[in-house]
Amino acid sequence: TYCSLGYGPVPYLVMSELYPLEIRETCCSIAMLTNWVGAFAVTETFPSLVIAITAQGAYLAFAVVCALSCAFAVLVLPETKGKSLEQIQNELHGRTHMPVRTSMSA
């Protein structure tokens, strides 16, 4: 359920929309590695957390991390609906508009 109900699908969405083509392969690899390390960490730490702080405490701890992750996604990640990759890149680099190309032909 980690990848279907929680924060798991986000790297798949982000990497396809935010990374420029020239570095997309490397960034996708890093995003997937991070995603799977996170899934492994949740799987490995849950039994220890249940013993240390009860099942309710473990779920609460993971719920807090999930809430912080959702806040990050809402507040930091740019809206990409209906935008081209070039427009998204300009926003990420702080450019709000594209320069107008003019023709120099006579």
PDB file of N, CA and C in Angstrom, residues 4 6 17 29-30 37 50 54 67 70 73-74 93 96 100:
ATOM      1  N   SER A   4       0.722   2.817  -3.524  1.00  0.00           N
ATOM      2  CA  SER A   4      -0.562   3.100  -4.145  1.00  0.00           C
ATOM      3  C   SER A   4      -1.396   4.107  -3.367  1.00  0.00           C
ATOM      4  N   GLY A   6      -0.098   6.261  -0.544  1.00  0.00           N
ATOM      5  CA  GLY A   6       0.598   7.360   0.113  1.00  0.00           C
ATOM      6  C   GLY A   6       1.391   8.237  -0.822  1.00  0.00           C
ATOM      7  N   GLU A  17       7.572  15.519 -15.328  1.00  0.00           N
ATOM      8  CA  GLU A  17       7.166  16.873 -15.675  1.00  0.00           C
ATOM      9  C   GLU A  17       8.202  17.952 -15.388  1.00  0.00           C
ATOM     10  N   SER A  29      16.574   8.098 -12.180  1.00  0.00           N
ATOM     11  CA  SER A  29      17.239   7.039 -11.416  1.00  0.00           C
ATOM     12  C   SER A  29      17.364   7.420  -9.949  1.00  0.00           C
ATOM     13  N   ILE A  30      17.752   8.655  -9.684  1.00  0.00           N
ATOM     14  CA  ILE A  30      17.883   9.124  -8.300  1.00  0.00           C
ATOM     15  C   ILE A  30      16.525   9.159  -7.613  1.00  0.00           C
ATOM     16  N   VAL A  37      14.258   3.459  -1.349  1.00  0.00           N
ATOM     17  CA  VAL A  37      14.908   3.539  -0.030  1.00  0.00           C
ATOM     18  C   VAL A  37      13.884   3.947   1.021  1.00  0.00           C
ATOM     19  N   VAL A  50       6.748   0.049  16.595  1.00  0.00           N
ATOM     20  CA  VAL A  50       5.618  -0.529  17.335  1.00  0.00           C
ATOM     21  C   VAL A  50       6.064  -0.976  18.715  1.00  0.00           C
ATOM     22  N   THR A  54       4.385   1.945  20.551  1.00  0.00           N
ATOM     23  CA  THR A  54       3.085   1.337  20.265  1.00  0.00           C
ATOM     24  C   THR A  54       2.679   1.538  18.802  1.00  0.00           C
ATOM     25  N   ALA A  67       1.867  14.132   6.344  1.00  0.00           N
ATOM     26  CA  ALA A  67       1.304  15.482   6.331  1.00  0.00           C
ATOM     27  C   ALA A  67       2.355  16.508   5.923  1.00  0.00           C
ATOM     28  N   CYS A  70       2.865  16.188   2.209  1.00  0.00           N
ATOM     29  CA  CYS A  70       1.760  16.810   1.460  1.00  0.00           C
ATOM     30  C   CYS A  70       1.894  18.327   1.474  1.00  0.00           C
ATOM     31  N   ALA A  73       4.467  19.273  -1.029  1.00  0.00           N
ATOM     32  CA  ALA A  73       3.973  19.162  -2.402  1.00  0.00           C
ATOM     33  C   ALA A  73       3.065  20.336  -2.760  1.00  0.00           C
ATOM     34  N   VAL A  74       2.228  20.757  -1.834  1.00  0.00           N
ATOM     35  CA  VAL A  74       1.295  21.851  -2.106  1.00  0.00           C
ATOM     36  C   VAL A  74       2.005  23.205  -2.127  1.00  0.00           C
ATOM     37  N   HIS A  93      13.357  28.604 -12.676  1.00  0.00           N
ATOM     38  CA  HIS A  93      14.543  29.462 -12.700  1.00  0.00           C
ATOM     39  C   HIS A  93      14.216  30.918 -12.421  1.00  0.00           C
ATOM     40  N   THR A  96       9.538  34.743 -15.279  1.00  0.00           N
ATOM     41  CA  THR A  96       8.089  34.673 -15.370  1.00  0.00           C
ATOM     42  C   THR A  96       7.575  34.726 -16.792  1.00  0.00           C
ATOM     43  N   VAL A 100      10.604  37.489 -26.262  1.00  0.00           N
ATOM     44  CA  VAL A 100       9.931  37.466 -27.555  1.00  0.00           C
ATOM     45  C   VAL A 100      10.989  37.390 -28.647  1.00  0.00           C
TER      46      VAL A 100
END
